[in-house]
Amino acid sequence: MDGAAIIEPERLWSAHEVLMRPSPVPAVAGVYGWHFEEAPHADLTAGRLLYVGIAPRHMANRTSTQNLRKRVRYHYRGNAAGSTLRLTLGCLLGLELRLVGSGTRMTFGKAGETALSQWMADNARVCWIEQNEPWTMESELISELDLPLNLDQNRHNAFHDRLKALRAQARQRARELPISA
């Protein structure tokens, strides 16, 4: 595994840079890493890699249409229903998770997602490497590094149980509140 370009990248990219057209993020398979100038929680360290993700996911029964560009851009401007990173960050930052629309999706609502996007623009920086089978490198990175914002494959991480509980509490609270428009 050569994850050095994710762990200590030569360059980190801001939301502004990633979201401009043309985007510098390639539309190919790969692994991406999120570094934070301000930590989203007091028990986490700023200025380092806290989360890795991949595009596409490993899918045995169908082909994914995801790529690095789509995933990275979505994390910066999407919503918690489609981004586990956004869900995690919003929960850590204390945003209120709500059932929305038909009541099957959970997001932080328009105002919360806007606030989260702004927080990410101010604090989240991303890097990536092209990788034909990114799930292999993702598993290796998660097993070898301290990546407190990753839940999947990461039960060994000291922050795992706290993050899992925090997200579960946010989901439970959202189920108790009225569905948001």
PDB file of C-alpha atoms in Angstrom:
ATOM      1  CA  MET A   1       0.000   0.000   0.000  1.00  0.00           C
ATOM      2  CA  ASP A   2       1.227   3.497  -0.784  1.00  0.00           C
ATOM      3  CA  GLY A   3      -1.093   5.708   1.214  1.00  0.00           C
ATOM      4  CA  ALA A   4       1.506   8.421   1.812  1.00  0.00           C
ATOM      5  CA  ALA A   5      -0.215  10.690  -0.721  1.00  0.00           C
ATOM      6  CA  ILE A   6      -3.364  10.487   1.440  1.00  0.00           C
ATOM      7  CA  ILE A   7      -1.680  10.607   4.866  1.00  0.00           C
ATOM      8  CA  GLU A   8       0.768  13.436   4.124  1.00  0.00           C
ATOM      9  CA  PRO A   9      -0.319  14.888   0.769  1.00  0.00           C
ATOM     10  CA  GLU A  10       1.723  17.380  -1.189  1.00  0.00           C
ATOM     11  CA  ARG A  11      -1.447  19.446  -1.592  1.00  0.00           C
ATOM     12  CA  LEU A  12      -4.867  19.714   0.017  1.00  0.00           C
ATOM     13  CA  TRP A  13      -7.841  21.076  -1.895  1.00  0.00           C
ATOM     14  CA  SER A  14     -10.512  23.449  -0.590  1.00  0.00           C
ATOM     15  CA  ALA A  15     -14.251  23.375  -1.287  1.00  0.00           C
ATOM     16  CA  HIS A  16     -13.882  26.393  -3.561  1.00  0.00           C
ATOM     17  CA  GLU A  17     -11.231  24.661  -5.660  1.00  0.00           C
ATOM     18  CA  VAL A  18     -13.051  21.320  -5.835  1.00  0.00           C
ATOM     19  CA  LEU A  19     -16.392  22.889  -6.755  1.00  0.00           C
ATOM     20  CA  MET A  20     -15.102  25.165  -9.527  1.00  0.00           C
ATOM     21  CA  ARG A  21     -15.446  24.165 -13.159  1.00  0.00           C
ATOM     22  CA  PRO A  22     -13.539  22.477 -14.484  1.00  0.00           C
ATOM     23  CA  SER A  23     -12.978  20.582 -11.253  1.00  0.00           C
ATOM     24  CA  PRO A  24      -9.433  19.443 -10.488  1.00  0.00           C
ATOM     25  CA  VAL A  25     -10.824  16.152  -9.123  1.00  0.00           C
ATOM     26  CA  PRO A  26     -10.567  13.426 -11.781  1.00  0.00           C
ATOM     27  CA  ALA A  27     -13.672  11.463 -12.780  1.00  0.00           C
ATOM     28  CA  VAL A  28     -12.001   8.107 -12.063  1.00  0.00           C
ATOM     29  CA  ALA A  29     -11.899   5.466  -9.317  1.00  0.00           C
ATOM     30  CA  GLY A  30      -9.814   6.221  -6.255  1.00  0.00           C
ATOM     31  CA  VAL A  31      -9.328   6.901  -2.570  1.00  0.00           C
ATOM     32  CA  TYR A  32      -9.817  10.307  -0.965  1.00  0.00           C
ATOM     33  CA  GLY A  33      -8.697  11.613   2.407  1.00  0.00           C
ATOM     34  CA  TRP A  34     -10.170  14.403   4.532  1.00  0.00           C
ATOM     35  CA  HIS A  35      -7.957  16.626   6.671  1.00  0.00           C
ATOM     36  CA  PHE A  36      -9.376  19.316   8.951  1.00  0.00           C
ATOM     37  CA  GLU A  37      -7.917  22.694   9.859  1.00  0.00           C
ATOM     38  CA  GLU A  38     -10.275  22.758  12.859  1.00  0.00           C
ATOM     39  CA  ALA A  39     -11.293  19.468  14.419  1.00  0.00           C
ATOM     40  CA  PRO A  40     -15.046  18.785  14.423  1.00  0.00           C
ATOM     41  CA  HIS A  41     -14.863  17.564  18.050  1.00  0.00           C
ATOM     42  CA  ALA A  42     -12.764  18.559  21.066  1.00  0.00           C
ATOM     43  CA  ASP A  43     -11.334  15.024  21.398  1.00  0.00           C
ATOM     44  CA  LEU A  44      -9.990  14.995  17.828  1.00  0.00           C
ATOM     45  CA  THR A  45      -6.780  16.542  16.537  1.00  0.00           C
ATOM     46  CA  ALA A  46      -6.843  19.205  13.844  1.00  0.00           C
ATOM     47  CA  GLY A  47      -4.406  19.415  10.956  1.00  0.00           C
ATOM     48  CA  ARG A  48      -4.356  15.738  10.069  1.00  0.00           C
ATOM     49  CA  LEU A  49      -6.136  12.973   8.189  1.00  0.00           C
ATOM     50  CA  LEU A  50      -9.342  11.970  10.017  1.00  0.00           C
ATOM     51  CA  TYR A  51     -11.380  10.151   7.328  1.00  0.00           C
ATOM     52  CA  VAL A  52     -10.883   8.183   4.130  1.00  0.00           C
ATOM     53  CA  GLY A  53     -13.439   7.272   1.527  1.00  0.00           C
ATOM     54  CA  ILE A  54     -13.571   5.587  -1.851  1.00  0.00           C
ATOM     55  CA  ALA A  55     -15.304   5.831  -5.174  1.00  0.00           C
ATOM     56  CA  PRO A  56     -16.757   3.610  -6.335  1.00  0.00           C
ATOM     57  CA  ARG A  57     -17.764   1.203  -3.581  1.00  0.00           C
ATOM     58  CA  HIS A  58     -17.067  -2.475  -4.240  1.00  0.00           C
ATOM     59  CA  MET A  59     -20.280  -3.845  -5.698  1.00  0.00           C
ATOM     60  CA  ALA A  60     -20.463  -7.519  -6.591  1.00  0.00           C
ATOM     61  CA  ASN A  61     -23.854  -7.460  -8.278  1.00  0.00           C
ATOM     62  CA  ARG A  62     -23.858  -4.199 -10.248  1.00  0.00           C
ATOM     63  CA  THR A  63     -21.625  -1.435 -11.548  1.00  0.00           C
ATOM     64  CA  SER A  64     -21.382   1.812  -9.610  1.00  0.00           C
ATOM     65  CA  THR A  65     -21.565   5.129 -11.441  1.00  0.00           C
ATOM     66  CA  GLN A  66     -19.596   6.909  -8.716  1.00  0.00           C
ATOM     67  CA  ASN A  67     -16.121   8.361  -9.181  1.00  0.00           C
ATOM     68  CA  LEU A  68     -13.770  10.599  -7.203  1.00  0.00           C
ATOM     69  CA  ARG A  69     -15.173  13.828  -8.646  1.00  0.00           C
ATOM     70  CA  LYS A  70     -18.804  12.969  -7.896  1.00  0.00           C
ATOM     71  CA  ARG A  71     -18.119  11.772  -4.332  1.00  0.00           C
ATOM     72  CA  VAL A  72     -15.757  14.542  -3.250  1.00  0.00           C
ATOM     73  CA  ARG A  73     -18.013  17.258  -4.667  1.00  0.00           C
ATOM     74  CA  TYR A  74     -21.057  15.656  -3.022  1.00  0.00           C
ATOM     75  CA  HIS A  75     -19.364  15.609   0.378  1.00  0.00           C
ATOM     76  CA  TYR A  76     -18.746  19.355   0.071  1.00  0.00           C
ATOM     77  CA  ARG A  77     -22.238  20.346  -1.107  1.00  0.00           C
ATOM     78  CA  GLY A  78     -24.653  17.426  -0.680  1.00  0.00           C
ATOM     79  CA  ASN A  79     -26.599  16.354   2.388  1.00  0.00           C
ATOM     80  CA  ALA A  80     -26.330  13.897   5.258  1.00  0.00           C
ATOM     81  CA  ALA A  81     -28.659  11.380   3.588  1.00  0.00           C
ATOM     82  CA  GLY A  82     -26.088  10.786   0.840  1.00  0.00           C
ATOM     83  CA  SER A  83     -22.839  11.324   2.725  1.00  0.00           C
ATOM     84  CA  THR A  84     -21.780   9.460   5.849  1.00  0.00           C
ATOM     85  CA  LEU A  85     -18.997  12.042   6.252  1.00  0.00           C
ATOM     86  CA  ARG A  86     -21.566  14.878   6.339  1.00  0.00           C
ATOM     87  CA  LEU A  87     -23.741  12.882   8.754  1.00  0.00           C
ATOM     88  CA  THR A  88     -20.779  12.336  11.063  1.00  0.00           C
ATOM     89  CA  LEU A  89     -19.565  15.939  10.924  1.00  0.00           C
ATOM     90  CA  GLY A  90     -23.037  17.373  11.499  1.00  0.00           C
ATOM     91  CA  CYS A  91     -23.575  15.114  14.511  1.00  0.00           C
ATOM     92  CA  LEU A  92     -20.181  16.038  15.961  1.00  0.00           C
ATOM     93  CA  LEU A  93     -20.912  19.738  15.425  1.00  0.00           C
ATOM     94  CA  GLY A  94     -24.273  19.445  17.198  1.00  0.00           C
ATOM     95  CA  LEU A  95     -26.543  20.081  14.221  1.00  0.00           C
ATOM     96  CA  GLU A  96     -30.102  18.767  14.501  1.00  0.00           C
ATOM     97  CA  LEU A  97     -30.780  15.757  12.307  1.00  0.00           C
ATOM     98  CA  ARG A  98     -34.355  15.603  10.937  1.00  0.00           C
ATOM     99  CA  LEU A  99     -36.522  13.291   8.893  1.00  0.00           C
ATOM    100  CA  VAL A 100     -37.286  15.153   5.668  1.00  0.00           C
ATOM    101  CA  GLY A 101     -39.570  14.881   2.655  1.00  0.00           C
ATOM    102  CA  SER A 102     -41.524  11.621   2.726  1.00  0.00           C
ATOM    103  CA  GLY A 103     -39.968  10.818   6.105  1.00  0.00           C
ATOM    104  CA  THR A 104     -37.489   8.187   4.958  1.00  0.00           C
ATOM    105  CA  ARG A 105     -34.397  10.392   4.562  1.00  0.00           C
ATOM    106  CA  MET A 106     -32.477  12.184   7.323  1.00  0.00           C
ATOM    107  CA  THR A 107     -30.633  15.440   6.775  1.00  0.00           C
ATOM    108  CA  PHE A 108     -29.808  18.518   8.812  1.00  0.00           C
ATOM    109  CA  GLY A 109     -32.468  20.511   6.934  1.00  0.00           C
ATOM    110  CA  LYS A 110     -31.765  23.407   4.608  1.00  0.00           C
ATOM    111  CA  ALA A 111     -30.262  25.676   7.267  1.00  0.00           C
ATOM    112  CA  GLY A 112     -28.236  22.913   8.902  1.00  0.00           C
ATOM    113  CA  GLU A 113     -26.847  21.589   5.620  1.00  0.00           C
ATOM    114  CA  THR A 114     -25.947  25.154   4.599  1.00  0.00           C
ATOM    115  CA  ALA A 115     -24.156  25.678   7.926  1.00  0.00           C
ATOM    116  CA  LEU A 116     -22.347  22.341   7.515  1.00  0.00           C
ATOM    117  CA  SER A 117     -21.287  23.216   3.959  1.00  0.00           C
ATOM    118  CA  GLN A 118     -19.887  26.517   5.245  1.00  0.00           C
ATOM    119  CA  TRP A 119     -18.058  24.786   8.106  1.00  0.00           C
ATOM    120  CA  MET A 120     -16.563  22.338   5.622  1.00  0.00           C
ATOM    121  CA  ALA A 121     -15.577  25.168   3.254  1.00  0.00           C
ATOM    122  CA  ASP A 122     -13.775  26.829   6.164  1.00  0.00           C
ATOM    123  CA  ASN A 123     -12.186  23.728   7.704  1.00  0.00           C
ATOM    124  CA  ALA A 124     -12.240  20.602   5.517  1.00  0.00           C
ATOM    125  CA  ARG A 125      -9.531  19.928   2.954  1.00  0.00           C
ATOM    126  CA  VAL A 126      -9.318  16.908   0.698  1.00  0.00           C
ATOM    127  CA  CYS A 127      -6.758  14.967  -1.298  1.00  0.00           C
ATOM    128  CA  TRP A 128      -7.057  11.880  -3.471  1.00  0.00           C
ATOM    129  CA  ILE A 129      -5.205   9.246  -5.386  1.00  0.00           C
ATOM    130  CA  GLU A 130      -6.375   7.291  -8.370  1.00  0.00           C
ATOM    131  CA  GLN A 131      -6.813   3.588  -7.616  1.00  0.00           C
ATOM    132  CA  ASN A 132      -8.518   0.974  -9.782  1.00  0.00           C
ATOM    133  CA  GLU A 133      -9.740  -1.085  -6.808  1.00  0.00           C
ATOM    134  CA  PRO A 134      -9.964   1.561  -4.066  1.00  0.00           C
ATOM    135  CA  TRP A 135     -11.708  -0.726  -1.540  1.00  0.00           C
ATOM    136  CA  THR A 136      -8.456  -2.646  -1.077  1.00  0.00           C
ATOM    137  CA  MET A 137      -6.480   0.463  -0.124  1.00  0.00           C
ATOM    138  CA  GLU A 138      -9.346   1.786   2.018  1.00  0.00           C
ATOM    139  CA  SER A 139      -9.335  -1.400   4.122  1.00  0.00           C
ATOM    140  CA  GLU A 140      -5.561  -1.204   4.567  1.00  0.00           C
ATOM    141  CA  LEU A 141      -5.655   2.484   5.546  1.00  0.00           C
ATOM    142  CA  ILE A 142      -8.439   1.931   8.073  1.00  0.00           C
ATOM    143  CA  SER A 143      -6.689  -1.065   9.630  1.00  0.00           C
ATOM    144  CA  GLU A 144      -3.299   0.676   9.889  1.00  0.00           C
ATOM    145  CA  LEU A 145      -4.155   4.314  10.697  1.00  0.00           C
ATOM    146  CA  ASP A 146      -6.026   6.259  13.366  1.00  0.00           C
ATOM    147  CA  LEU A 147      -9.071   7.390  11.340  1.00  0.00           C
ATOM    148  CA  PRO A 148     -11.629   8.363  13.991  1.00  0.00           C
ATOM    149  CA  LEU A 149     -14.344   9.512  11.564  1.00  0.00           C
ATOM    150  CA  ASN A 150     -14.523   6.172   9.720  1.00  0.00           C
ATOM    151  CA  LEU A 151     -17.011   3.716  11.237  1.00  0.00           C
ATOM    152  CA  ASP A 152     -17.042   0.870   8.713  1.00  0.00           C
ATOM    153  CA  GLN A 153     -14.214  -1.649   9.323  1.00  0.00           C
ATOM    154  CA  ASN A 154     -12.989   0.519  12.213  1.00  0.00           C
ATOM    155  CA  ARG A 155     -14.266  -1.019  15.468  1.00  0.00           C
ATOM    156  CA  HIS A 156     -10.679  -0.988  16.786  1.00  0.00           C
ATOM    157  CA  ASN A 157     -10.574   2.827  16.792  1.00  0.00           C
ATOM    158  CA  ALA A 158     -10.804   4.473  20.226  1.00  0.00           C
ATOM    159  CA  PHE A 159     -13.409   6.982  18.974  1.00  0.00           C
ATOM    160  CA  HIS A 160     -15.616   4.359  17.226  1.00  0.00           C
ATOM    161  CA  ASP A 161     -18.079   3.632  20.035  1.00  0.00           C
ATOM    162  CA  ARG A 162     -18.563   7.317  20.909  1.00  0.00           C
ATOM    163  CA  LEU A 163     -19.169   8.284  17.287  1.00  0.00           C
ATOM    164  CA  LYS A 164     -21.525   5.368  16.697  1.00  0.00           C
ATOM    165  CA  ALA A 165     -23.528   6.272  19.826  1.00  0.00           C
ATOM    166  CA  LEU A 166     -23.666   9.966  18.901  1.00  0.00           C
ATOM    167  CA  ARG A 167     -24.990   9.166  15.429  1.00  0.00           C
ATOM    168  CA  ALA A 168     -27.541   6.700  16.884  1.00  0.00           C
ATOM    169  CA  GLN A 169     -28.764   9.342  19.361  1.00  0.00           C
ATOM    170  CA  ALA A 170     -29.144  11.888  16.538  1.00  0.00           C
ATOM    171  CA  ARG A 171     -31.150   9.385  14.454  1.00  0.00           C
ATOM    172  CA  GLN A 172     -33.367   8.474  17.409  1.00  0.00           C
ATOM    173  CA  ARG A 173     -34.039  12.146  18.157  1.00  0.00           C
ATOM    174  CA  ALA A 174     -34.875  12.760  14.468  1.00  0.00           C
ATOM    175  CA  ARG A 175     -37.462   9.947  14.599  1.00  0.00           C
ATOM    176  CA  GLU A 176     -39.115  11.633  17.604  1.00  0.00           C
ATOM    177  CA  LEU A 177     -39.437  15.024  15.869  1.00  0.00           C
ATOM    178  CA  PRO A 178     -42.048  15.953  13.261  1.00  0.00           C
ATOM    179  CA  ILE A 179     -41.014  15.392   9.640  1.00  0.00           C
ATOM    180  CA  SER A 180     -39.404  18.531   8.243  1.00  0.00           C
ATOM    181  CA  ALA A 181     -40.282  20.027   4.869  1.00  0.00           C
TER     182      ALA A 181
END
